[in-house]
Amino acid sequence: MLQAKALHKTFNPGTVIENHALRGLSLTIDEGEFITVIGSNGAGKSTFLNAISGDLKVDEGQIIIDGQDVTRKTAWQRAAQVARVFQDPMAGTCESLSIEENLALAWQRGQRRHLLRRAVRASQRALFREKLATLGLGLEARLTDRMGLLSGGQRQAVSLLMASLQPSRLLLLDEHTAALDPKTAAFVLRLTDQIVQSQGLTALMVTHSMRQALDHGTRTVMLHQGQVVLDVRGAERAALDVPDLLAMFSRVRGEAVDDDKLLLG
Ligand SMILES: Nc1ncnc2c1ncn2[C@@H]1O[C@H](COP(=O)(O)OP(=O)(O)OP(=O)(O)O)[C@@H](O)[C@H]1O
Ligand SMILES: [Mg+2]
């Protein structure tokens, strides 16, 4: 489904702040896999997702989605294959547009830019109402409310819905529950599982929670200094618990695990 081959990315090359963020990162993902991605701050997780979506061009390496080499394609050209939800609930939606206008734009994702229109047709409205009702948040009665009026959790739920409106096959989630309170985060995670399963999506979910990394998805990958340093699935993964992952973390980093964010589990 996705092949990332020996990806390299250096930010600010040739300067004192040169940063080799991806260092030959390779990963092959099969159709229908749901991968949780862990790694300390600066490990290259977001950079990797940006490289897959086309928001960032890699310096070296190759990205193949569904057998097609997309390395040189723009994010827009990949939009039909890749959908994203970001950490910041404000990032994925337009707050000055209504809920239904945001959904209408998402509905057209992957089409040529000049065809995009935010007007909502009656047939779409019925579909949006139906989809929103599945969230159980009462948003189906608020189609014309501005997106900016919604809480962070409601916005992330709508963002997930938007990401899954078109049958793009690869879903990228970058700490998409990190800004939410625990109860709302749990709700959005359940929704994520449900959408990934019901639509048979292939997904990559970045998280700092070891618990989430093990409880969700089918495979867990740890990044460190721009490379994959751990890749577990199946029985090996099922046998792991949070302390095991934390121990692996500290081994990889060659230091004691003292990161508050990680210990939150
Ligand atoms: N646009 C950019 N310009 C310069 N440096 C960048 C840029 N984006 C990322 N970096 C650097 O690349 C490295 C990897 O960053 P990245 O955001 O991928 O880490 P991450 O694993 O997502 O970390 P976090 O857990 O904090 O989100 C970091 O050192 C970061 O400072
Ligand atoms: Mg990040």
PDB file of C-alpha atoms and ligand atoms in Angstrom:
ATOM      1  CA  MET A   1       0.000   0.000   0.000  1.00  0.00           C
ATOM      2  CA  LEU A   2       2.797   2.361   1.029  1.00  0.00           C
ATOM      3  CA  GLN A   3       6.500   2.004   0.557  1.00  0.00           C
ATOM      4  CA  ALA A   4       8.855   4.574   2.003  1.00  0.00           C
ATOM      5  CA  LYS A   5      12.355   3.842   0.767  1.00  0.00           C
ATOM      6  CA  ALA A   6      15.461   5.325   2.382  1.00  0.00           C
ATOM      7  CA  LEU A   7      13.969   8.761   2.985  1.00  0.00           C
ATOM      8  CA  HIS A   8      16.316  11.603   3.831  1.00  0.00           C
ATOM      9  CA  LYS A   9      15.411  15.145   4.800  1.00  0.00           C
ATOM     10  CA  THR A  10      17.765  17.819   6.052  1.00  0.00           C
ATOM     11  CA  PHE A  11      16.350  21.135   7.249  1.00  0.00           C
ATOM     12  CA  ASN A  12      18.484  24.267   6.817  1.00  0.00           C
ATOM     13  CA  PRO A  13      21.360  22.442   5.102  1.00  0.00           C
ATOM     14  CA  GLY A  14      24.768  24.046   5.299  1.00  0.00           C
ATOM     15  CA  THR A  15      23.850  26.295   8.237  1.00  0.00           C
ATOM     16  CA  VAL A  16      24.607  26.060  11.952  1.00  0.00           C
ATOM     17  CA  ILE A  17      21.053  24.887  12.530  1.00  0.00           C
ATOM     18  CA  GLU A  18      21.321  22.099   9.941  1.00  0.00           C
ATOM     19  CA  ASN A  19      19.083  19.242  11.037  1.00  0.00           C
ATOM     20  CA  HIS A  20      19.114  15.797   9.447  1.00  0.00           C
ATOM     21  CA  ALA A  21      15.531  14.922  10.450  1.00  0.00           C
ATOM     22  CA  LEU A  22      15.024  11.791   8.305  1.00  0.00           C
ATOM     23  CA  ARG A  23      18.063   9.538   8.010  1.00  0.00           C
ATOM     24  CA  GLY A  24      17.306   6.776   5.581  1.00  0.00           C
ATOM     25  CA  LEU A  25      13.863   5.989   6.950  1.00  0.00           C
ATOM     26  CA  SER A  26      12.326   2.929   5.291  1.00  0.00           C
ATOM     27  CA  LEU A  27       8.925   1.393   6.003  1.00  0.00           C
ATOM     28  CA  THR A  28       6.574  -0.827   4.022  1.00  0.00           C
ATOM     29  CA  ILE A  29       2.915  -0.804   4.993  1.00  0.00           C
ATOM     30  CA  ASP A  30       0.409  -3.373   3.796  1.00  0.00           C
ATOM     31  CA  GLU A  31      -3.170  -2.655   2.840  1.00  0.00           C
ATOM     32  CA  GLY A  32      -5.402  -2.387   5.935  1.00  0.00           C
ATOM     33  CA  GLU A  33      -2.605  -2.080   8.478  1.00  0.00           C
ATOM     34  CA  PHE A  34      -3.172   0.426  11.279  1.00  0.00           C
ATOM     35  CA  ILE A  35       0.217   1.529  12.517  1.00  0.00           C
ATOM     36  CA  THR A  36       0.825   3.443  15.720  1.00  0.00           C
ATOM     37  CA  VAL A  37       3.975   5.572  15.560  1.00  0.00           C
ATOM     38  CA  ILE A  38       5.907   6.475  18.697  1.00  0.00           C
ATOM     39  CA  GLY A  39       9.201   8.242  19.335  1.00  0.00           C
ATOM     40  CA  SER A  40      10.535  11.100  21.394  1.00  0.00           C
ATOM     41  CA  ASN A  41      10.181  14.777  20.518  1.00  0.00           C
ATOM     42  CA  GLY A  42      12.113  15.532  17.361  1.00  0.00           C
ATOM     43  CA  ALA A  43      12.380  11.871  16.297  1.00  0.00           C
ATOM     44  CA  GLY A  44      10.974  12.753  12.863  1.00  0.00           C
ATOM     45  CA  LYS A  45       7.382  11.507  13.206  1.00  0.00           C
ATOM     46  CA  SER A  46       5.660  14.617  11.856  1.00  0.00           C
ATOM     47  CA  THR A  47       8.344  15.034   9.207  1.00  0.00           C
ATOM     48  CA  PHE A  48       7.659  11.462   8.053  1.00  0.00           C
ATOM     49  CA  LEU A  49       3.894  12.090   7.842  1.00  0.00           C
ATOM     50  CA  ASN A  50       4.521  15.379   6.008  1.00  0.00           C
ATOM     51  CA  ALA A  51       6.716  13.509   3.540  1.00  0.00           C
ATOM     52  CA  ILE A  52       3.982  10.931   2.907  1.00  0.00           C
ATOM     53  CA  SER A  53       1.274  13.565   2.409  1.00  0.00           C
ATOM     54  CA  GLY A  54       3.472  15.639   0.122  1.00  0.00           C
ATOM     55  CA  ASP A  55       3.463  18.682   2.412  1.00  0.00           C
ATOM     56  CA  LEU A  56       7.220  18.259   2.508  1.00  0.00           C
ATOM     57  CA  LYS A  57       9.579  17.179  -0.274  1.00  0.00           C
ATOM     58  CA  VAL A  58      12.257  14.682   0.718  1.00  0.00           C
ATOM     59  CA  ASP A  59      15.866  15.191  -0.381  1.00  0.00           C
ATOM     60  CA  GLU A  60      16.455  11.531  -1.161  1.00  0.00           C
ATOM     61  CA  GLY A  61      14.420   8.364  -1.263  1.00  0.00           C
ATOM     62  CA  GLN A  62      11.160   7.269  -2.771  1.00  0.00           C
ATOM     63  CA  ILE A  63       7.526   7.203  -1.686  1.00  0.00           C
ATOM     64  CA  ILE A  64       5.220   4.756  -3.416  1.00  0.00           C
ATOM     65  CA  ILE A  65       1.487   4.692  -2.724  1.00  0.00           C
ATOM     66  CA  ASP A  66      -0.582   1.933  -4.319  1.00  0.00           C
ATOM     67  CA  GLY A  67       2.241   1.115  -6.693  1.00  0.00           C
ATOM     68  CA  GLN A  68       2.516   4.695  -7.909  1.00  0.00           C
ATOM     69  CA  ASP A  69       5.679   6.710  -7.316  1.00  0.00           C
ATOM     70  CA  VAL A  70       4.384   9.934  -5.723  1.00  0.00           C
ATOM     71  CA  THR A  71       7.777  11.255  -4.541  1.00  0.00           C
ATOM     72  CA  ARG A  72       7.614  14.289  -6.818  1.00  0.00           C
ATOM     73  CA  LYS A  73       3.865  14.851  -6.553  1.00  0.00           C
ATOM     74  CA  THR A  74       2.364  17.738  -4.584  1.00  0.00           C
ATOM     75  CA  ALA A  75       0.067  17.335  -1.587  1.00  0.00           C
ATOM     76  CA  TRP A  76      -2.835  18.277  -3.846  1.00  0.00           C
ATOM     77  CA  GLN A  77      -1.937  15.575  -6.325  1.00  0.00           C
ATOM     78  CA  ARG A  78      -1.861  13.038  -3.483  1.00  0.00           C
ATOM     79  CA  ALA A  79      -5.093  14.257  -1.879  1.00  0.00           C
ATOM     80  CA  ALA A  80      -7.193  11.538  -3.458  1.00  0.00           C
ATOM     81  CA  GLN A  81      -5.008   8.887  -1.803  1.00  0.00           C
ATOM     82  CA  VAL A  82      -4.062  10.504   1.504  1.00  0.00           C
ATOM     83  CA  ALA A  83      -6.188  12.170   4.210  1.00  0.00           C
ATOM     84  CA  ARG A  84      -4.901  13.829   7.385  1.00  0.00           C
ATOM     85  CA  VAL A  85      -5.985  14.894  10.848  1.00  0.00           C
ATOM     86  CA  PHE A  86      -3.653  17.163  12.824  1.00  0.00           C
ATOM     87  CA  GLN A  87      -2.938  17.666  16.530  1.00  0.00           C
ATOM     88  CA  ASP A  88      -4.389  21.176  16.522  1.00  0.00           C
ATOM     89  CA  PRO A  89      -8.187  20.991  16.248  1.00  0.00           C
ATOM     90  CA  MET A  90      -8.030  24.357  14.437  1.00  0.00           C
ATOM     91  CA  ALA A  91      -5.670  23.069  11.762  1.00  0.00           C
ATOM     92  CA  GLY A  92      -7.830  20.738   9.730  1.00  0.00           C
ATOM     93  CA  THR A  93     -10.967  22.832   9.355  1.00  0.00           C
ATOM     94  CA  CYS A  94     -11.869  26.381   8.386  1.00  0.00           C
ATOM     95  CA  GLU A  95     -13.402  28.127  11.385  1.00  0.00           C
ATOM     96  CA  SER A  96     -15.093  30.907   9.442  1.00  0.00           C
ATOM     97  CA  LEU A  97     -17.041  28.426   7.304  1.00  0.00           C
ATOM     98  CA  SER A  98     -20.055  26.462   8.487  1.00  0.00           C
ATOM     99  CA  ILE A  99     -19.926  22.777   9.385  1.00  0.00           C
ATOM    100  CA  GLU A 100     -21.635  21.856   6.110  1.00  0.00           C
ATOM    101  CA  GLU A 101     -19.328  24.084   4.044  1.00  0.00           C
ATOM    102  CA  ASN A 102     -16.305  22.405   5.608  1.00  0.00           C
ATOM    103  CA  LEU A 103     -17.806  19.013   4.809  1.00  0.00           C
ATOM    104  CA  ALA A 104     -18.571  20.149   1.244  1.00  0.00           C
ATOM    105  CA  LEU A 105     -14.921  21.112   0.722  1.00  0.00           C
ATOM    106  CA  ALA A 106     -13.772  17.774   2.146  1.00  0.00           C
ATOM    107  CA  TRP A 107     -16.245  15.991  -0.103  1.00  0.00           C
ATOM    108  CA  GLN A 108     -14.460  17.480  -3.109  1.00  0.00           C
ATOM    109  CA  ARG A 109     -10.976  16.598  -1.882  1.00  0.00           C
ATOM    110  CA  GLY A 110      -8.818  15.126  -4.578  1.00  0.00           C
ATOM    111  CA  GLN A 111     -10.605  17.019  -7.330  1.00  0.00           C
ATOM    112  CA  ARG A 112      -8.912  19.747  -9.338  1.00  0.00           C
ATOM    113  CA  ARG A 113      -8.550  22.907  -7.285  1.00  0.00           C
ATOM    114  CA  HIS A 114     -10.439  25.211  -9.666  1.00  0.00           C
ATOM    115  CA  LEU A 115     -13.513  23.032  -9.351  1.00  0.00           C
ATOM    116  CA  LEU A 116     -13.735  23.447  -5.583  1.00  0.00           C
ATOM    117  CA  ARG A 117     -16.839  25.162  -4.353  1.00  0.00           C
ATOM    118  CA  ARG A 118     -18.165  25.523  -0.874  1.00  0.00           C
ATOM    119  CA  ALA A 119     -21.842  25.680  -1.862  1.00  0.00           C
ATOM    120  CA  VAL A 120     -23.807  22.773  -0.410  1.00  0.00           C
ATOM    121  CA  ARG A 121     -26.300  20.866  -2.518  1.00  0.00           C
ATOM    122  CA  ALA A 122     -29.470  19.429  -0.985  1.00  0.00           C
ATOM    123  CA  SER A 123     -28.354  15.856  -1.710  1.00  0.00           C
ATOM    124  CA  GLN A 124     -25.053  16.500   0.064  1.00  0.00           C
ATOM    125  CA  ARG A 125     -26.830  18.081   3.019  1.00  0.00           C
ATOM    126  CA  ALA A 126     -28.823  14.908   3.607  1.00  0.00           C
ATOM    127  CA  LEU A 127     -25.633  12.836   3.503  1.00  0.00           C
ATOM    128  CA  PHE A 128     -23.761  15.188   5.837  1.00  0.00           C
ATOM    129  CA  ARG A 129     -26.659  15.121   8.295  1.00  0.00           C
ATOM    130  CA  GLU A 130     -26.599  11.323   8.252  1.00  0.00           C
ATOM    131  CA  LYS A 131     -22.822  11.171   8.727  1.00  0.00           C
ATOM    132  CA  LEU A 132     -22.830  13.744  11.530  1.00  0.00           C
ATOM    133  CA  ALA A 133     -25.575  11.842  13.344  1.00  0.00           C
ATOM    134  CA  THR A 134     -23.215   8.838  13.608  1.00  0.00           C
ATOM    135  CA  LEU A 135     -20.943  10.941  15.838  1.00  0.00           C
ATOM    136  CA  GLY A 136     -23.668  11.137  18.496  1.00  0.00           C
ATOM    137  CA  LEU A 137     -22.810  14.778  19.241  1.00  0.00           C
ATOM    138  CA  GLY A 138     -26.009  16.381  17.957  1.00  0.00           C
ATOM    139  CA  LEU A 139     -24.082  18.193  15.232  1.00  0.00           C
ATOM    140  CA  GLU A 140     -26.569  17.063  12.581  1.00  0.00           C
ATOM    141  CA  ALA A 141     -28.859  19.815  13.895  1.00  0.00           C
ATOM    142  CA  ARG A 142     -26.114  22.453  13.583  1.00  0.00           C
ATOM    143  CA  LEU A 143     -25.124  22.172   9.903  1.00  0.00           C
ATOM    144  CA  THR A 144     -25.018  25.929   9.355  1.00  0.00           C
ATOM    145  CA  ASP A 145     -23.164  26.776  12.588  1.00  0.00           C
ATOM    146  CA  ARG A 146     -19.683  28.159  12.068  1.00  0.00           C
ATOM    147  CA  MET A 147     -16.956  25.607  12.681  1.00  0.00           C
ATOM    148  CA  GLY A 148     -15.301  28.075  15.062  1.00  0.00           C
ATOM    149  CA  LEU A 149     -18.154  27.604  17.524  1.00  0.00           C
ATOM    150  CA  LEU A 150     -17.350  23.940  18.119  1.00  0.00           C
ATOM    151  CA  SER A 151     -15.218  22.600  20.962  1.00  0.00           C
ATOM    152  CA  GLY A 152     -11.842  21.018  20.208  1.00  0.00           C
ATOM    153  CA  GLY A 153     -13.253  17.503  20.543  1.00  0.00           C
ATOM    154  CA  GLN A 154     -16.199  18.255  18.287  1.00  0.00           C
ATOM    155  CA  ARG A 155     -13.837  19.750  15.708  1.00  0.00           C
ATOM    156  CA  GLN A 156     -11.570  16.688  15.780  1.00  0.00           C
ATOM    157  CA  ALA A 157     -14.608  14.430  15.356  1.00  0.00           C
ATOM    158  CA  VAL A 158     -15.705  16.493  12.326  1.00  0.00           C
ATOM    159  CA  SER A 159     -12.103  16.476  11.032  1.00  0.00           C
ATOM    160  CA  LEU A 160     -12.122  12.668  11.177  1.00  0.00           C
ATOM    161  CA  LEU A 161     -15.421  12.600   9.345  1.00  0.00           C
ATOM    162  CA  MET A 162     -14.008  14.971   6.729  1.00  0.00           C
ATOM    163  CA  ALA A 163     -10.923  12.810   6.322  1.00  0.00           C
ATOM    164  CA  SER A 164     -13.119   9.806   5.649  1.00  0.00           C
ATOM    165  CA  LEU A 165     -15.736  11.378   3.358  1.00  0.00           C
ATOM    166  CA  GLN A 166     -13.886  10.425   0.230  1.00  0.00           C
ATOM    167  CA  PRO A 167     -12.549   6.920  -0.171  1.00  0.00           C
ATOM    168  CA  SER A 168      -8.911   7.937   0.205  1.00  0.00           C
ATOM    169  CA  ARG A 169      -7.187   4.884   1.471  1.00  0.00           C
ATOM    170  CA  LEU A 170      -4.403   6.172   3.674  1.00  0.00           C
ATOM    171  CA  LEU A 171      -5.254   8.095   6.839  1.00  0.00           C
ATOM    172  CA  LEU A 172      -2.513  10.057   8.638  1.00  0.00           C
ATOM    173  CA  LEU A 173      -3.174  11.054  12.240  1.00  0.00           C
ATOM    174  CA  ASP A 174      -0.555  13.233  13.939  1.00  0.00           C
ATOM    175  CA  GLU A 175      -1.246  13.241  17.693  1.00  0.00           C
ATOM    176  CA  HIS A 176      -4.837  14.062  16.822  1.00  0.00           C
ATOM    177  CA  THR A 177      -6.079  13.538  20.398  1.00  0.00           C
ATOM    178  CA  ALA A 178      -3.186  15.253  22.223  1.00  0.00           C
ATOM    179  CA  ALA A 179      -5.008  18.569  22.663  1.00  0.00           C
ATOM    180  CA  LEU A 180      -8.179  16.951  24.030  1.00  0.00           C
ATOM    181  CA  ASP A 181      -9.222  16.164  27.596  1.00  0.00           C
ATOM    182  CA  PRO A 182      -8.980  12.423  28.495  1.00  0.00           C
ATOM    183  CA  LYS A 183     -12.688  11.674  28.029  1.00  0.00           C
ATOM    184  CA  THR A 184     -12.911  13.484  24.697  1.00  0.00           C
ATOM    185  CA  ALA A 185      -9.620  11.923  23.582  1.00  0.00           C
ATOM    186  CA  ALA A 186     -11.049   8.461  24.349  1.00  0.00           C
ATOM    187  CA  PHE A 187     -14.177   9.293  22.334  1.00  0.00           C
ATOM    188  CA  VAL A 188     -12.158  10.506  19.323  1.00  0.00           C
ATOM    189  CA  LEU A 189      -9.954   7.386  19.531  1.00  0.00           C
ATOM    190  CA  ARG A 190     -12.995   5.100  19.529  1.00  0.00           C
ATOM    191  CA  LEU A 191     -14.309   7.024  16.548  1.00  0.00           C
ATOM    192  CA  THR A 192     -10.927   6.607  14.840  1.00  0.00           C
ATOM    193  CA  ASP A 193     -10.996   2.825  15.346  1.00  0.00           C
ATOM    194  CA  GLN A 194     -14.551   2.680  14.055  1.00  0.00           C
ATOM    195  CA  ILE A 195     -13.847   4.719  10.904  1.00  0.00           C
ATOM    196  CA  VAL A 196     -10.612   2.868  10.122  1.00  0.00           C
ATOM    197  CA  GLN A 197     -12.341  -0.506  10.529  1.00  0.00           C
ATOM    198  CA  SER A 198     -15.616   0.266   8.786  1.00  0.00           C
ATOM    199  CA  GLN A 199     -13.878   1.791   5.768  1.00  0.00           C
ATOM    200  CA  GLY A 200     -10.999  -0.675   5.702  1.00  0.00           C
ATOM    201  CA  LEU A 201      -8.483   2.176   5.775  1.00  0.00           C
ATOM    202  CA  THR A 202      -4.742   1.927   6.098  1.00  0.00           C
ATOM    203  CA  ALA A 203      -3.700   4.286   8.884  1.00  0.00           C
ATOM    204  CA  LEU A 204      -0.658   5.782  10.591  1.00  0.00           C
ATOM    205  CA  MET A 205      -1.324   7.293  14.010  1.00  0.00           C
ATOM    206  CA  VAL A 206       1.365   9.228  15.883  1.00  0.00           C
ATOM    207  CA  THR A 207       0.973   9.218  19.653  1.00  0.00           C
ATOM    208  CA  HIS A 208       3.047   9.924  22.749  1.00  0.00           C
ATOM    209  CA  SER A 209       0.924   7.549  24.776  1.00  0.00           C
ATOM    210  CA  MET A 210       2.430   4.068  25.029  1.00  0.00           C
ATOM    211  CA  ARG A 211      -0.973   2.795  26.165  1.00  0.00           C
ATOM    212  CA  GLN A 212      -2.655   4.126  23.028  1.00  0.00           C
ATOM    213  CA  ALA A 213       0.174   2.820  20.880  1.00  0.00           C
ATOM    214  CA  LEU A 214      -0.432  -0.733  22.114  1.00  0.00           C
ATOM    215  CA  ASP A 215      -4.222  -0.633  22.486  1.00  0.00           C
ATOM    216  CA  HIS A 216      -4.948   0.695  19.025  1.00  0.00           C
ATOM    217  CA  GLY A 217      -3.941  -0.480  15.607  1.00  0.00           C
ATOM    218  CA  THR A 218      -2.240  -3.637  14.394  1.00  0.00           C
ATOM    219  CA  ARG A 219       1.437  -2.708  14.392  1.00  0.00           C
ATOM    220  CA  THR A 220       3.697  -0.321  16.309  1.00  0.00           C
ATOM    221  CA  VAL A 221       6.716   1.465  14.928  1.00  0.00           C
ATOM    222  CA  MET A 222       9.211   3.493  16.943  1.00  0.00           C
ATOM    223  CA  LEU A 223      11.190   6.251  15.287  1.00  0.00           C
ATOM    224  CA  HIS A 224      14.466   7.596  16.642  1.00  0.00           C
ATOM    225  CA  GLN A 225      16.702  10.165  14.977  1.00  0.00           C
ATOM    226  CA  GLY A 226      14.895   9.819  11.682  1.00  0.00           C
ATOM    227  CA  GLN A 227      14.970   6.040  11.450  1.00  0.00           C
ATOM    228  CA  VAL A 228      12.748   3.099  12.359  1.00  0.00           C
ATOM    229  CA  VAL A 229      14.286   1.469  15.433  1.00  0.00           C
ATOM    230  CA  LEU A 230      11.431  -0.836  16.442  1.00  0.00           C
ATOM    231  CA  ASP A 231       8.710  -2.506  14.396  1.00  0.00           C
ATOM    232  CA  VAL A 232       6.383  -4.966  16.150  1.00  0.00           C
ATOM    233  CA  ARG A 233       3.119  -6.682  15.257  1.00  0.00           C
ATOM    234  CA  GLY A 234       1.190  -9.883  15.863  1.00  0.00           C
ATOM    235  CA  ALA A 235       2.041 -12.076  18.827  1.00  0.00           C
ATOM    236  CA  GLU A 236       5.228 -10.147  19.597  1.00  0.00           C
ATOM    237  CA  ARG A 237       3.221  -6.938  19.932  1.00  0.00           C
ATOM    238  CA  ALA A 238       0.396  -8.587  21.863  1.00  0.00           C
ATOM    239  CA  ALA A 239       2.913  -9.749  24.458  1.00  0.00           C
ATOM    240  CA  LEU A 240       4.196  -6.207  25.062  1.00  0.00           C
ATOM    241  CA  ASP A 241       3.001  -3.953  27.837  1.00  0.00           C
ATOM    242  CA  VAL A 242       3.637  -0.281  28.539  1.00  0.00           C
ATOM    243  CA  PRO A 243       6.729  -0.895  30.743  1.00  0.00           C
ATOM    244  CA  ASP A 244       8.255  -3.032  27.975  1.00  0.00           C
ATOM    245  CA  LEU A 245       7.836  -0.215  25.470  1.00  0.00           C
ATOM    246  CA  LEU A 246       9.223   2.314  27.932  1.00  0.00           C
ATOM    247  CA  ALA A 247      12.239   0.098  28.523  1.00  0.00           C
ATOM    248  CA  MET A 248      12.794  -0.149  24.761  1.00  0.00           C
ATOM    249  CA  PHE A 249      12.524   3.604  24.582  1.00  0.00           C
ATOM    250  CA  SER A 250      15.190   4.142  27.184  1.00  0.00           C
ATOM    251  CA  ARG A 251      17.464   1.545  25.558  1.00  0.00           C
ATOM    252  CA  VAL A 252      17.143   3.226  22.190  1.00  0.00           C
ATOM    253  CA  ARG A 253      17.799   6.640  23.647  1.00  0.00           C
ATOM    254  CA  GLY A 254      20.599   5.349  25.822  1.00  0.00           C
ATOM    255  CA  GLU A 255      19.176   7.131  28.819  1.00  0.00           C
ATOM    256  CA  ALA A 256      16.757   6.790  31.716  1.00  0.00           C
ATOM    257  CA  VAL A 257      13.127   7.320  30.824  1.00  0.00           C
ATOM    258  CA  ASP A 258      12.275  10.585  32.479  1.00  0.00           C
ATOM    259  CA  ASP A 259      10.065  12.217  29.914  1.00  0.00           C
ATOM    260  CA  ASP A 260       6.808  13.235  31.623  1.00  0.00           C
ATOM    261  CA  LYS A 261       4.931  12.973  28.370  1.00  0.00           C
ATOM    262  CA  LEU A 262       5.972   9.340  27.970  1.00  0.00           C
ATOM    263  CA  LEU A 263       5.287   8.366  31.557  1.00  0.00           C
ATOM    264  CA  LEU A 264       1.700   9.460  31.147  1.00  0.00           C
ATOM    265  CA  GLY A 265       1.405   6.119  29.376  1.00  0.00           C
TER     266      GLY A 265
HETATM  267  N1  LIG B   1      10.122  23.027   8.893  1.00  0.00           N
HETATM  268  C1  LIG B   1      11.166  22.744   9.649  1.00  0.00           C
HETATM  269  N2  LIG B   1      12.274  23.520   9.606  1.00  0.00           N
HETATM  270  C2  LIG B   1      13.355  23.218  10.350  1.00  0.00           C
HETATM  271  N3  LIG B   1      13.443  22.154  11.172  1.00  0.00           N
HETATM  272  C3  LIG B   1      12.373  21.365  11.258  1.00  0.00           C
HETATM  273  C4  LIG B   1      11.176  21.605  10.513  1.00  0.00           C
HETATM  274  N4  LIG B   1      10.276  20.635  10.798  1.00  0.00           N
HETATM  275  C5  LIG B   1      10.882  19.834  11.689  1.00  0.00           C
HETATM  276  N5  LIG B   1      12.131  20.246  11.965  1.00  0.00           N
HETATM  277  C6  LIG B   1      13.084  19.596  12.864  1.00  0.00           C
HETATM  278  O1  LIG B   1      13.201  18.230  12.461  1.00  0.00           O
HETATM  279  C7  LIG B   1      13.281  17.365  13.598  1.00  0.00           C
HETATM  280  C8  LIG B   1      12.136  16.372  13.542  1.00  0.00           C
HETATM  281  O2  LIG B   1      10.940  17.089  13.779  1.00  0.00           O
HETATM  282  P1  LIG B   1       9.513  16.413  13.817  1.00  0.00           P
HETATM  283  O3  LIG B   1       8.533  17.521  13.913  1.00  0.00           O
HETATM  284  O4  LIG B   1       9.376  15.485  12.677  1.00  0.00           O
HETATM  285  O5  LIG B   1       9.576  15.596  15.177  1.00  0.00           O
HETATM  286  P2  LIG B   1       8.434  14.756  15.894  1.00  0.00           P
HETATM  287  O6  LIG B   1       8.924  13.361  16.019  1.00  0.00           O
HETATM  288  O7  LIG B   1       7.140  14.963  15.205  1.00  0.00           O
HETATM  289  O8  LIG B   1       8.431  15.425  17.335  1.00  0.00           O
HETATM  290  P3  LIG B   1       7.216  15.786  18.342  1.00  0.00           P
HETATM  291  O9  LIG B   1       6.979  14.562  19.151  1.00  0.00           O
HETATM  292  O10 LIG B   1       7.775  16.893  19.168  1.00  0.00           O
HETATM  293  O11 LIG B   1       6.045  16.227  17.522  1.00  0.00           O
HETATM  294  C9  LIG B   1      13.225  18.276  14.810  1.00  0.00           C
HETATM  295  O12 LIG B   1      14.540  18.476  15.272  1.00  0.00           O
HETATM  296  C10 LIG B   1      12.613  19.548  14.299  1.00  0.00           C
HETATM  297  O13 LIG B   1      13.076  20.671  15.018  1.00  0.00           O
HETATM  298 MG    MG B   2       5.348  15.886  15.702  1.00  0.00          MG
END
